[in-house]
Coordinates of C-alpha atoms and ligand atoms in Angstrom, one line a residue:
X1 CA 45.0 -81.3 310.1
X2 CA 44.6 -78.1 308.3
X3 CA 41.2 -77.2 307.7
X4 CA 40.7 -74.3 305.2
X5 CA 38.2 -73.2 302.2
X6 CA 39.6 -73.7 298.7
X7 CA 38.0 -71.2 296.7
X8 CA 34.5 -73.1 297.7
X9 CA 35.8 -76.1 298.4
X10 CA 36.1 -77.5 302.4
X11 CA 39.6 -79.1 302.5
X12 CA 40.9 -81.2 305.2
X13 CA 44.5 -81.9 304.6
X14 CA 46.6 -83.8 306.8
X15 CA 49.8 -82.0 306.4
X16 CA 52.9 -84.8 306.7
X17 CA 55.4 -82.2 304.7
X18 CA 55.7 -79.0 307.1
X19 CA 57.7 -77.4 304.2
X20 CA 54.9 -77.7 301.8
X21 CA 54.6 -74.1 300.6
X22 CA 51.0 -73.0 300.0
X23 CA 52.0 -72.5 296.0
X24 CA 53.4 -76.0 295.9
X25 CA 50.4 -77.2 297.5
X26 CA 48.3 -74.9 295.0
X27 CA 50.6 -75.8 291.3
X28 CA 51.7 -79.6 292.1
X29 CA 48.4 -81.0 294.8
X30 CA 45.8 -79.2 292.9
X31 CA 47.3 -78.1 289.5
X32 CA 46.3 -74.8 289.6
X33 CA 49.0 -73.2 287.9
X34 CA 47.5 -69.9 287.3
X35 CA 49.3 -68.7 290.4
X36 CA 52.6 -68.3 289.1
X37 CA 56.1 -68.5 290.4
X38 CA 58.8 -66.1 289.8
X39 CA 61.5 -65.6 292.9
X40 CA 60.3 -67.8 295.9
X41 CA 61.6 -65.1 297.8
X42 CA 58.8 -63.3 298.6
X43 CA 60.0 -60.2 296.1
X44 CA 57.9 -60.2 292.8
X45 CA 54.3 -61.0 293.5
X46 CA 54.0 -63.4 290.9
X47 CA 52.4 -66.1 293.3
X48 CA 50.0 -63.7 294.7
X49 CA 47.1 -64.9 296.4
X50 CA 44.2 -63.9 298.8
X51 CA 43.5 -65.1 301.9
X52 CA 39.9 -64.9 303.5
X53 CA 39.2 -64.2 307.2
X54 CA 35.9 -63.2 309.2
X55 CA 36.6 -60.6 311.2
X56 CA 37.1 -60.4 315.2
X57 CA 33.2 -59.3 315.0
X58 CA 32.6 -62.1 313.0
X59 CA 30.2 -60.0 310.3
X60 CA 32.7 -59.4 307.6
X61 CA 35.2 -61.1 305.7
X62 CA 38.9 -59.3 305.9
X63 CA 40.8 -60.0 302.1
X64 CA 44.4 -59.9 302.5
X65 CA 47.1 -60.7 299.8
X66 CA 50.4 -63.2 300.8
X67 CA 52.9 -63.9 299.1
X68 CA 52.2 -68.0 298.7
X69 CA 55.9 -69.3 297.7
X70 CA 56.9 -68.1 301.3
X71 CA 53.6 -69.2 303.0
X72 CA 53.7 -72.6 304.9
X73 CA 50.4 -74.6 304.7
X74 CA 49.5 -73.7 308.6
X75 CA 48.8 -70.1 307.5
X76 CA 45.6 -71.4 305.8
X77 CA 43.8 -72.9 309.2
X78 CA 41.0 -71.7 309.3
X79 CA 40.4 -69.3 306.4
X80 CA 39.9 -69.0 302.9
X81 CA 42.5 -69.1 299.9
X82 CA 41.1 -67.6 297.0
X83 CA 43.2 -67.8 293.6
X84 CA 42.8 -66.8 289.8
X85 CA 41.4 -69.4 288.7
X86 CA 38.3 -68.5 290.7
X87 CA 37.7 -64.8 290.0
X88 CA 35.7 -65.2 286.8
X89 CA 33.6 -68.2 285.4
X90 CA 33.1 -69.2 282.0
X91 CA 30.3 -66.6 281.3
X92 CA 32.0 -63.4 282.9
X93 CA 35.7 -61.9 284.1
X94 CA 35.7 -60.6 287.5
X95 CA 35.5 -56.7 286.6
X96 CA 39.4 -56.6 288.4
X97 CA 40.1 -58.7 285.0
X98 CA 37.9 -57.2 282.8
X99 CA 39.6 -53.9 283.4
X100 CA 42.6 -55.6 283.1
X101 CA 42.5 -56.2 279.8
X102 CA 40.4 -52.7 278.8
X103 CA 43.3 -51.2 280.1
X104 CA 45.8 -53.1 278.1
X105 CA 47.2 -54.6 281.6
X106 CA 49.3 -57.5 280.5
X107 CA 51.7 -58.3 278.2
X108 CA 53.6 -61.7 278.5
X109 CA 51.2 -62.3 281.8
X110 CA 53.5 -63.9 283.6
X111 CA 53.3 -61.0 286.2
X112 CA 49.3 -61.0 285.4
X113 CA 47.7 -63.6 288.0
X114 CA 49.8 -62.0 291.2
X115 CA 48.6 -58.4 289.6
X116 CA 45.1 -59.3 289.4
X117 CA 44.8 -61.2 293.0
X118 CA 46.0 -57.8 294.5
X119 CA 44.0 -55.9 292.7
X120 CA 41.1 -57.9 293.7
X121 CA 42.1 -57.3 298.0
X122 CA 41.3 -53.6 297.0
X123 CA 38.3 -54.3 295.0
X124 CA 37.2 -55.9 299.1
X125 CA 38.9 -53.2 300.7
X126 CA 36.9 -51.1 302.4
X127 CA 39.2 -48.0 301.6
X128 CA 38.5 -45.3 299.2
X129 CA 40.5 -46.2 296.6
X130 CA 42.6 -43.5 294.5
X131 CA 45.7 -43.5 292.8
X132 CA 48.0 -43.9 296.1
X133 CA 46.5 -46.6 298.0
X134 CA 46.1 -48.2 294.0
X135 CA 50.0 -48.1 294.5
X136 CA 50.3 -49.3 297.7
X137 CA 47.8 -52.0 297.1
X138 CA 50.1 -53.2 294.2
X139 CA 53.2 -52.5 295.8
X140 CA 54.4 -56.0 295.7
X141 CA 54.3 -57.0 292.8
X142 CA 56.9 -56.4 289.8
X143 CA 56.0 -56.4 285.9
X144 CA 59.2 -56.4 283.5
X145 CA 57.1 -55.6 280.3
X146 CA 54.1 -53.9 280.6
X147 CA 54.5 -50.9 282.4
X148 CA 52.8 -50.0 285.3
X149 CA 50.5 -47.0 284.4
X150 CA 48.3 -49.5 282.7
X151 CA 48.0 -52.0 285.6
X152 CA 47.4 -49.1 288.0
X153 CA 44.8 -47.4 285.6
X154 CA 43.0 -51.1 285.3
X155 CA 43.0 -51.4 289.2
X156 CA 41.5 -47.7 289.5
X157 CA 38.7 -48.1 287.3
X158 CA 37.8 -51.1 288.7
X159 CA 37.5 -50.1 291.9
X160 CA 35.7 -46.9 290.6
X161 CA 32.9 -48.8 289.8
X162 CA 32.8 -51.6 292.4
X163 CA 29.3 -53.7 292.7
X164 CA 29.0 -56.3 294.5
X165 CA 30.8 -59.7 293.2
X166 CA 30.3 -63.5 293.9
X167 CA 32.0 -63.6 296.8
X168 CA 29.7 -61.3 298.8
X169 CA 26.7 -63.1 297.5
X170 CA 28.5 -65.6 299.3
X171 CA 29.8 -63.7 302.1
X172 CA 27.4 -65.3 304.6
X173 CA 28.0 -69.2 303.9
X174 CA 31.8 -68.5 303.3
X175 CA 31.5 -67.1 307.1
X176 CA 30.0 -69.6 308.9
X177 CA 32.1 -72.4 307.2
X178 CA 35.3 -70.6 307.7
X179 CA 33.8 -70.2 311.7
X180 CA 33.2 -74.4 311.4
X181 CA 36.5 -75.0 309.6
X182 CA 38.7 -73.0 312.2
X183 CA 36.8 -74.1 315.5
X184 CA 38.3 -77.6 314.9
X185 CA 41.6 -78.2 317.6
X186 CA 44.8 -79.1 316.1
X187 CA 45.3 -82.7 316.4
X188 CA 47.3 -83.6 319.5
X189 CA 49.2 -86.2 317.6
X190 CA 50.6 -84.8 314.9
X191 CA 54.1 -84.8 314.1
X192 CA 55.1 -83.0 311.2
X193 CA 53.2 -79.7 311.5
X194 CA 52.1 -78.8 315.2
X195 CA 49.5 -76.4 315.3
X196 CA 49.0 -75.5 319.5
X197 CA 46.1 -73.0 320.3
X198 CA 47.1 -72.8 323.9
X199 CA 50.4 -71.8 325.9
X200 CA 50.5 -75.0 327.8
X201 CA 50.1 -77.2 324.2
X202 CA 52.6 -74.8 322.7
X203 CA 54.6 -75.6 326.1
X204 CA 54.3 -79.3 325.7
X205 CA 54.8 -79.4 322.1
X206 CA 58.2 -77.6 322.4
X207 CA 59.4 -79.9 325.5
X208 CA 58.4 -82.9 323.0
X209 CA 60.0 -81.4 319.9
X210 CA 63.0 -80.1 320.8
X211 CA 64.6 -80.1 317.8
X212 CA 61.3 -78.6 316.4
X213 CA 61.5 -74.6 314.9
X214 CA 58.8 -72.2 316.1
X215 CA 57.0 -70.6 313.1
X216 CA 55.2 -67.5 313.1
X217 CA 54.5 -65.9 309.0
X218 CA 57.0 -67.8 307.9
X219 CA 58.4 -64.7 305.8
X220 CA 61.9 -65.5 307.2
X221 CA 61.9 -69.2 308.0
X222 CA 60.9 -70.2 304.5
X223 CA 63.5 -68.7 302.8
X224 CA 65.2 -71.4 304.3
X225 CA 63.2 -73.7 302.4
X226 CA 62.9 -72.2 299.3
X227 CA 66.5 -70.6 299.0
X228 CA 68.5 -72.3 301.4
X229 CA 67.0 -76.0 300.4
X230 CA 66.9 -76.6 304.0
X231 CA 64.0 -79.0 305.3
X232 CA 62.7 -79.2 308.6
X233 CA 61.4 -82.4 310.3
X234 CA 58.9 -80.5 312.1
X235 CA 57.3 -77.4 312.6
X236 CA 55.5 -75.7 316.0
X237 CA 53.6 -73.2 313.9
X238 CA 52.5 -70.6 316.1
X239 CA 48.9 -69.5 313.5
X240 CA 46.4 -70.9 316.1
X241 CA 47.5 -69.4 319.2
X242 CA 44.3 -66.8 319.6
X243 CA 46.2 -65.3 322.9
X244 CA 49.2 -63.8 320.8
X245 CA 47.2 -61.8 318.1
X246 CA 45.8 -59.7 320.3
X247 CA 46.5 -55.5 320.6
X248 CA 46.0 -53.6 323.5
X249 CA 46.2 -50.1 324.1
X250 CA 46.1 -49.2 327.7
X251 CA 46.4 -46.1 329.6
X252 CA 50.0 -45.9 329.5
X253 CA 51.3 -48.8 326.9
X254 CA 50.8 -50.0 323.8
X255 CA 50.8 -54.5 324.0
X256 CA 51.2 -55.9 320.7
X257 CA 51.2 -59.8 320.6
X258 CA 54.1 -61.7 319.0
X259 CA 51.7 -62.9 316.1
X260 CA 50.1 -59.6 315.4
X261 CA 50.7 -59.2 311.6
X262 CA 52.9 -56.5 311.1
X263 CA 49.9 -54.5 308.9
X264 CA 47.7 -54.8 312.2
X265 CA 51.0 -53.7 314.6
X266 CA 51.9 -50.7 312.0
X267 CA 48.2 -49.5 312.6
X268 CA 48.2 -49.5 316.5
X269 CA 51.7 -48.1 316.9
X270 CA 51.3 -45.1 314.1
X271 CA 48.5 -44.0 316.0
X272 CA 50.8 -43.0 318.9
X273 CA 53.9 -43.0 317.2
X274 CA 52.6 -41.1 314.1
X275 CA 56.2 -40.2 312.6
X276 CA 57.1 -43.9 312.5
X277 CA 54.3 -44.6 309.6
X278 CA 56.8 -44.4 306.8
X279 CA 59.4 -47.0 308.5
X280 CA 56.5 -49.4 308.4
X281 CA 55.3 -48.7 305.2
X282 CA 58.7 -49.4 303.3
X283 CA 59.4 -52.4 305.5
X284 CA 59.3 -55.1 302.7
X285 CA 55.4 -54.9 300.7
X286 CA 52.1 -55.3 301.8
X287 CA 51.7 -59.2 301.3
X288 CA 54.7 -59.6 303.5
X289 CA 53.4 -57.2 306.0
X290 CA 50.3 -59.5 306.0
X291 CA 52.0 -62.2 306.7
X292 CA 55.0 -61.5 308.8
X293 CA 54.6 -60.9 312.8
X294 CA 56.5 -58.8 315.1
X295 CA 57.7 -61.4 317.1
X296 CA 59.1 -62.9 314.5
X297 CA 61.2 -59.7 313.3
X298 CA 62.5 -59.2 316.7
X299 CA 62.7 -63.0 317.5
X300 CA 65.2 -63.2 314.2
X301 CA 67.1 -61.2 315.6
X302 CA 68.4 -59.9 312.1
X303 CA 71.0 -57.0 312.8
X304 CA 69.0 -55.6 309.8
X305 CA 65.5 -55.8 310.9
X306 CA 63.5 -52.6 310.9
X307 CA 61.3 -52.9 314.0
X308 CA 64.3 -53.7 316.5
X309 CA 65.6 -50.2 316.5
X310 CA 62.3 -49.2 317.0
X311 CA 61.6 -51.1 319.8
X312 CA 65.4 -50.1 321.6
X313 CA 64.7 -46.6 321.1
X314 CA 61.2 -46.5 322.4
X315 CA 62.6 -48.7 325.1
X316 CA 60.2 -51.7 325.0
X317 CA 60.0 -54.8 326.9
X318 CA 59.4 -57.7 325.6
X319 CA 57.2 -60.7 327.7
X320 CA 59.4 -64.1 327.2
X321 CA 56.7 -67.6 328.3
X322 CA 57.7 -71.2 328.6
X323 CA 54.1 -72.0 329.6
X324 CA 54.6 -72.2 333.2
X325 CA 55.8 -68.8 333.8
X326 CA 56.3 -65.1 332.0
X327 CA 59.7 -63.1 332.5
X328 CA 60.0 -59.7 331.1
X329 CA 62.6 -58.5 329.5
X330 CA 63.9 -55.0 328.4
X331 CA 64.2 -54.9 324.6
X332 CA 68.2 -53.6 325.0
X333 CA 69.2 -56.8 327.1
X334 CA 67.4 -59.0 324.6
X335 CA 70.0 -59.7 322.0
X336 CA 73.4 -61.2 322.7
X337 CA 74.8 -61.3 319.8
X338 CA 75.0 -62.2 315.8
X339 CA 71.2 -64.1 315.7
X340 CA 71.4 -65.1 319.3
X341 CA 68.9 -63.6 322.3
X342 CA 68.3 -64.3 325.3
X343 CA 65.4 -66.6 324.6
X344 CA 65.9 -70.0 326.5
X345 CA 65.3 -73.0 324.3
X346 CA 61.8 -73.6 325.8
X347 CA 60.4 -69.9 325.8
X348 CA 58.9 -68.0 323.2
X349 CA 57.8 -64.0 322.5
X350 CA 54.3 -63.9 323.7
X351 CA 54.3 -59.7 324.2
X352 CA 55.7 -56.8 323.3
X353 CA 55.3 -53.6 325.5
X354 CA 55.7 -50.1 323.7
X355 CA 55.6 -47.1 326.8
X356 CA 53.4 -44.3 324.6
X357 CA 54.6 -41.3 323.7
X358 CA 55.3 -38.5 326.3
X359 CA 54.1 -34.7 325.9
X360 CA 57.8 -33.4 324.9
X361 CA 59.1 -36.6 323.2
X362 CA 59.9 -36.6 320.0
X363 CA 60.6 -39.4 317.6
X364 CA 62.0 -39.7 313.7
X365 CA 62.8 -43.0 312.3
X366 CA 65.3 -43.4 308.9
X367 CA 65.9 -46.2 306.6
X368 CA 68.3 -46.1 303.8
X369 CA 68.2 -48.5 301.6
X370 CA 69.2 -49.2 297.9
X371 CA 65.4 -48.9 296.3
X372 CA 62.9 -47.1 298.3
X373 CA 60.3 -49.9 298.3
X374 CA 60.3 -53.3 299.1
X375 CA 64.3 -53.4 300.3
X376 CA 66.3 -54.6 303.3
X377 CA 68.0 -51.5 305.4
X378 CA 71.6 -50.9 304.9
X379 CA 71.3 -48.6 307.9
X380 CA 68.0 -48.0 310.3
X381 CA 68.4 -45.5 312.7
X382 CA 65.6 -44.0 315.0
X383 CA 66.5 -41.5 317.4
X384 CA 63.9 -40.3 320.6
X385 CA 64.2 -37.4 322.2
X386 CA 62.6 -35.2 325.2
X387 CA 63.6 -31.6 325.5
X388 CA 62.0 -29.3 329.0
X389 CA 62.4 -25.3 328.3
X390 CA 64.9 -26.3 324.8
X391 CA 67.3 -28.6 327.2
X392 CA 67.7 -31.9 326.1
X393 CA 66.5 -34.1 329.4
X394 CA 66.4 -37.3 327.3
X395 CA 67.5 -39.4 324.5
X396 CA 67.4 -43.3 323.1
X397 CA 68.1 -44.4 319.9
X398 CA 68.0 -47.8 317.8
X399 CA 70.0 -48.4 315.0
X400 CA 70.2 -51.6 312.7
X401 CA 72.7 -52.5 309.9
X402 CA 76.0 -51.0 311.9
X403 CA 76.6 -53.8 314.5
X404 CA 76.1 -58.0 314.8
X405 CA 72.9 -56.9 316.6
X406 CA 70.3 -54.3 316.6
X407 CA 72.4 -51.6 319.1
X408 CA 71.6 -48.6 320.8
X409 CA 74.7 -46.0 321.3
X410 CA 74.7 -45.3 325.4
X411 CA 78.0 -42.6 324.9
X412 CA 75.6 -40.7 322.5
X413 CA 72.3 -40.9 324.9
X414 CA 74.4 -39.7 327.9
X415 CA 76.4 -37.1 326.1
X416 CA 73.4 -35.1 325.1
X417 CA 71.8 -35.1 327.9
X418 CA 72.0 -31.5 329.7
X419 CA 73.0 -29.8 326.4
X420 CA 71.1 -27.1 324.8
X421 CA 68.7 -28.8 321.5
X422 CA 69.8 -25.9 319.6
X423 CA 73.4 -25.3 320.7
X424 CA 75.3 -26.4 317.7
X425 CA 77.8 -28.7 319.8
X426 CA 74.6 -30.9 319.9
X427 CA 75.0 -31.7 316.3
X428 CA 78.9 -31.7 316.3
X429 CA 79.2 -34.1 319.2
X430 CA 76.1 -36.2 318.0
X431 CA 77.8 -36.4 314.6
X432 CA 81.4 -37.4 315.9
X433 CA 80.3 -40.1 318.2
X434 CA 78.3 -41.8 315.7
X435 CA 80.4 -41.5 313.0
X436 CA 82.9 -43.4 315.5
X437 CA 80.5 -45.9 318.1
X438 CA 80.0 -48.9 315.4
X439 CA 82.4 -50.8 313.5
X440 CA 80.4 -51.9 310.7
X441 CA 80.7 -54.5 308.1
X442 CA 81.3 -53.9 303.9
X443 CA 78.6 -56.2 302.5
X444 CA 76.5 -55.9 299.4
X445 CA 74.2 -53.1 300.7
X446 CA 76.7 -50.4 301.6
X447 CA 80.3 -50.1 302.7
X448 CA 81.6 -49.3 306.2
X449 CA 82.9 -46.0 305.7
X450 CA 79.3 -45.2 304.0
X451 CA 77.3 -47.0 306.6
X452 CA 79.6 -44.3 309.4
X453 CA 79.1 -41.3 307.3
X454 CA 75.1 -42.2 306.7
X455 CA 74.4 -42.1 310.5
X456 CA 76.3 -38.8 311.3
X457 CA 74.5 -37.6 308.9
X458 CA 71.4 -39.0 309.8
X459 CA 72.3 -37.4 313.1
X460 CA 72.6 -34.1 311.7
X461 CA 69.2 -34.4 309.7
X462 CA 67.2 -35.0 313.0
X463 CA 69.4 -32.0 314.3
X464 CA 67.8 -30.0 311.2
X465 CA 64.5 -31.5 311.6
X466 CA 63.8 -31.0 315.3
X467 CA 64.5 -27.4 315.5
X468 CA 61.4 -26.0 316.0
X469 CA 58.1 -27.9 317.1
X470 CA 56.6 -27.2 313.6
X471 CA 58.7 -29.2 311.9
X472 CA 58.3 -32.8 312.2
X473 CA 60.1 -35.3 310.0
X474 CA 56.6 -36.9 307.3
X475 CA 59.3 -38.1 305.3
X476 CA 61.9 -40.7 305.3
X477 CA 64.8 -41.0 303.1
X478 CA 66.2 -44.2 301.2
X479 CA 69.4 -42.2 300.3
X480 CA 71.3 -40.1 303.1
Ligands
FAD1 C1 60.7 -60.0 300.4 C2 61.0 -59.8 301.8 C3 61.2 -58.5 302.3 C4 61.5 -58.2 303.6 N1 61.7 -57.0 304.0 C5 62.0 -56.7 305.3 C6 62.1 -55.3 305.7 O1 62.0 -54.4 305.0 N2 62.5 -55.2 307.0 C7 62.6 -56.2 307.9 O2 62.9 -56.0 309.1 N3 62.4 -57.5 307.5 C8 62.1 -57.7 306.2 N4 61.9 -59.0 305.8 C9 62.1 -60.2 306.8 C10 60.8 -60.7 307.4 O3 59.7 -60.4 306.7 C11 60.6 -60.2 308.8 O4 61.7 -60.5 309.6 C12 59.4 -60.7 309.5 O5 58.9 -59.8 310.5 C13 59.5 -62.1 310.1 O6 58.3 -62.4 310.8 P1 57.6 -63.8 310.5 O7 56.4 -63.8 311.4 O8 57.4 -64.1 309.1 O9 58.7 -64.8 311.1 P2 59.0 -66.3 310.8 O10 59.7 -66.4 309.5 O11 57.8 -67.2 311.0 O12 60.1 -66.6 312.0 C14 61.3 -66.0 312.0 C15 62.1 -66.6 313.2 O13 61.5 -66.1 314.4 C16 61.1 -67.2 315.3 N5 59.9 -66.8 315.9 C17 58.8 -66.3 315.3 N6 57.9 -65.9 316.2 C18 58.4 -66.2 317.4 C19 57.9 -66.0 318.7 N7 56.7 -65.5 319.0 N8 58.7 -66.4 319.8 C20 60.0 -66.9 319.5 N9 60.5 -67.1 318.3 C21 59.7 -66.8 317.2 C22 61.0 -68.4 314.3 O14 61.3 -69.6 315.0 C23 62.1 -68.1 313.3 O15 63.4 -68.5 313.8 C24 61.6 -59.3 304.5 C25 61.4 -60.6 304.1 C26 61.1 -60.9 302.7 C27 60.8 -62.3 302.3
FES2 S1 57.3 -66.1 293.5 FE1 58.1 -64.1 293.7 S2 57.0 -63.4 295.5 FE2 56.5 -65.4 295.4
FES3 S1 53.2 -58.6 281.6 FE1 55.2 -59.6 281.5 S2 56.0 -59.4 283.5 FE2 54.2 -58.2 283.5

């Protein structure tokens, strides 16, 4: 049983279709079709909506956008979904409309609804809002006709002049029901859509199920649904399981849980890692980063995914459970090969371990990609390196998008080890053996021969870059 807030409304809803997508639910259960469809990929924003959530201390609401064609009905446990249709009432737009249309916002409007939804997480954010984090905050979604100076402008003023709206009249109420709604266990029985809040239910429910797909944000998975016309039997979501949201930083680590929203991990890692902020922020838009976990990008095991480099070059760990017992594993022995890990059938991520940074490390990640936002990597590579009195004493690296799996490139981290930083056979080695170590494949985001000549030359940027210890990389490229 899902138990969410619809706008006002408690819903109960006994979920027998796990691939019912929270926009299906929204347009053909409820016929509000003022959130809109456009891709069902996850890349225009047109089904924008907002999601509700006290926060940990229970005082505030948290107001974050998804993207609700690639959100499976689990996400909604527990929280509120706000759409469109219940911004404004009959009297009076919500002021993100109203300066919506002052501005001359929309056009056709198909693009209008997702627009307005994320302009209305701002208008809750607590962030001073200017022009830049306007742009982030609409990042994700896409308007063919208007023109986005307008839209931005609208979102601006509206935030310029923020008052308090219905929803924080409400703010209490909407608390303590949300607090009711989510206390409520998952029903033991169900079949369809399992929703454990403990390891040993998650345990059982896989040993019962095993047929049955883990799912985390669903931003991968339901592109199987919506794209691939794939439908699953059932579902293990992982959305109630408290014990892998949680971040820790301790004295020497950073431990991210598998279900940590990427948004939430991108936080806790730039705060050590500060150079890695722009990896993060181009990884796909901010609804998706809302949605999407860590685990699942590692546990996808993509050969394109952004954080795996990360985490082979910062030489993580990863904690594999079955319930019974934990296992950890170094983040280079973790992937076998195309998609495959190795995960046994009955385990699951529960932890990631990040070491922190050391005094002389230093660490620049680079994604190219076609478009600078919201696009897949045709090559990630993130280099690490420690240098004592200018020697190099030691380097990892990650790359994605040259190999069947995220790889490191051992000949390269042994090779400069001993050499002078600023000796120029650093760069000429560094650039021969990766324009050599990968065989890569042509494919629709780059060719072979570019995907070799991008990560020499990558090579010889963080060369460039890393020269002095003034210059650190703020910057990172879409085209090498
Ligand atoms: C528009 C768009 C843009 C994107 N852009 C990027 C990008 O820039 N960079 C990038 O790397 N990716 C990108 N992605 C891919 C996707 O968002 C990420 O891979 C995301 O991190 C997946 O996490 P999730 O929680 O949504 O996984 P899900 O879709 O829920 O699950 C993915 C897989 O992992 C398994 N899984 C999930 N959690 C666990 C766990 N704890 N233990 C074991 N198995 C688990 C699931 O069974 C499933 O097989 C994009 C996707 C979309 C739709
Ligand atoms: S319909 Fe395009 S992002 Fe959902
Ligand atoms: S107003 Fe037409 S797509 Fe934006």
């Amino acid at each position: 049983m899902v138990r969410f807030l619809l706008n006002d409304e408690p819903v109960e809803l006994q979920v027998n279709d796990p691939n019912l997508t929270v926009l299906r639910y929204l347009r053909e259960q409820q016929s509000q079709c003022g959130t809109k469809e456009g891709c069902a990929a996850g890349d225009c924003g047109a089904c924008t909506v907002v999601v509700a959530a006290p926060t940990p201390t229970g005082d505030e609401l948290q107001y974050r956008t998804i993207n609700s064609c690639i959100a499976l009905m689990s996400s909604l446990h527990g929280k509120q979904l706000i759409t469109v249709e219940n911004l404004g009432n009959a009297k009076s737009l919500h002021p993100v409309q109203q300066a919506m249309v002052d501005n001359h916002g929309s056009q056709c409007g198909f693009c209008t609804p997702g627009f307005i939804m994320s302009a209305f997480a701002l208008y809750h954010s607590s962030v001073e809002v200017d022009r830049e984090e306007a742009i982030h905050a609409l990042s994700g979604n896409l308007c063919r006709c208007t023109g986005y100076r307008p839209i931005i402008d609208a979102a601006l003023s509206a935030c310029a002049q923020r008052q308090p709206d219905q929803f924080d009249a409400q703010k209490e109420q909407t608390i303590s029901a949300l607090l009711k709604l989510g206390s409520s266990c998952a029903d033991k029985d169900a079949q369809a859509l399992i929703m454990p809040t403990n390891r040993q239910q998650l345990a059982d429910a896989m040993a019962s199920h095993p047929l049955a797909k883990l799912v985390a944000g669903s931003t991968d998975l339901a592109l199987d649904i919506t794209q691939g016309q794939q439908q699953f039997d059932t579902l293990i979501s992982l959305s109630q399981m408290a014990e892998l949201k949680q971040i820790e930083i301790t004295e020497h680590t950073l431990e991210i849980g598998a279900m940590a929203a990427l948004n939430d991990v991108a936080c806790a890692v730039t705060e050590v890692y500060p150079q890695l902020q722009e990896l993060f922020t181009r990884f796909a838009s901010l609804p998706i980063r809302n949605q999407a976990t860590l685990g699942g990008n590692i546990a996808n095991a993509s050969p394109i995914g952004d954080t795996p480099p990360v985490m082979l070059a910062l030489e993580a760990s990863l904690v594999l459970d079955n319930g019974e017992e934990c296992r950890t594993v170094a983040a280079r022995d973790f992937f076998t090969g195309y998609r495959q890990t190795v995960m046994a059938k009955n385990e699951w991520i529960r932890r990631v371990i990040i070491p922190k940074k050391q005094p002389n490390q230093r660490v620049a990640a680079y994604k190219i990609s076609k478009r600078q936002e919201d696009d897949i990597s045709a090559v990630c590579a993130v280099f690490s390196l420690t240098i004592e009195n200018h020697v190099v004493t030691k380097l990892t690296s990650g790359f994605g998008g040259v190999a069947a799996t995220p790889v490191c490139c051992p000949e390269l981290e042994q090779a400069l080890v001993g050499l002078t930083w600023s000796d120029p056979t650093c760069l000429a080695t560094g650039k021969q053996i990766l324009a050599n170590a990968f065989s890569p494949i042509d494919d629709v985001r780059a060719s072979a021969a570019y995907r070799k000549q991008v990560l020499a030359n990558l090579w010889h940027r963080f060369w460039l870059e890393h020269q002095t210890d003034n210059l650190i990389p703020t910057r990172v490229v879409s085209h090498a």
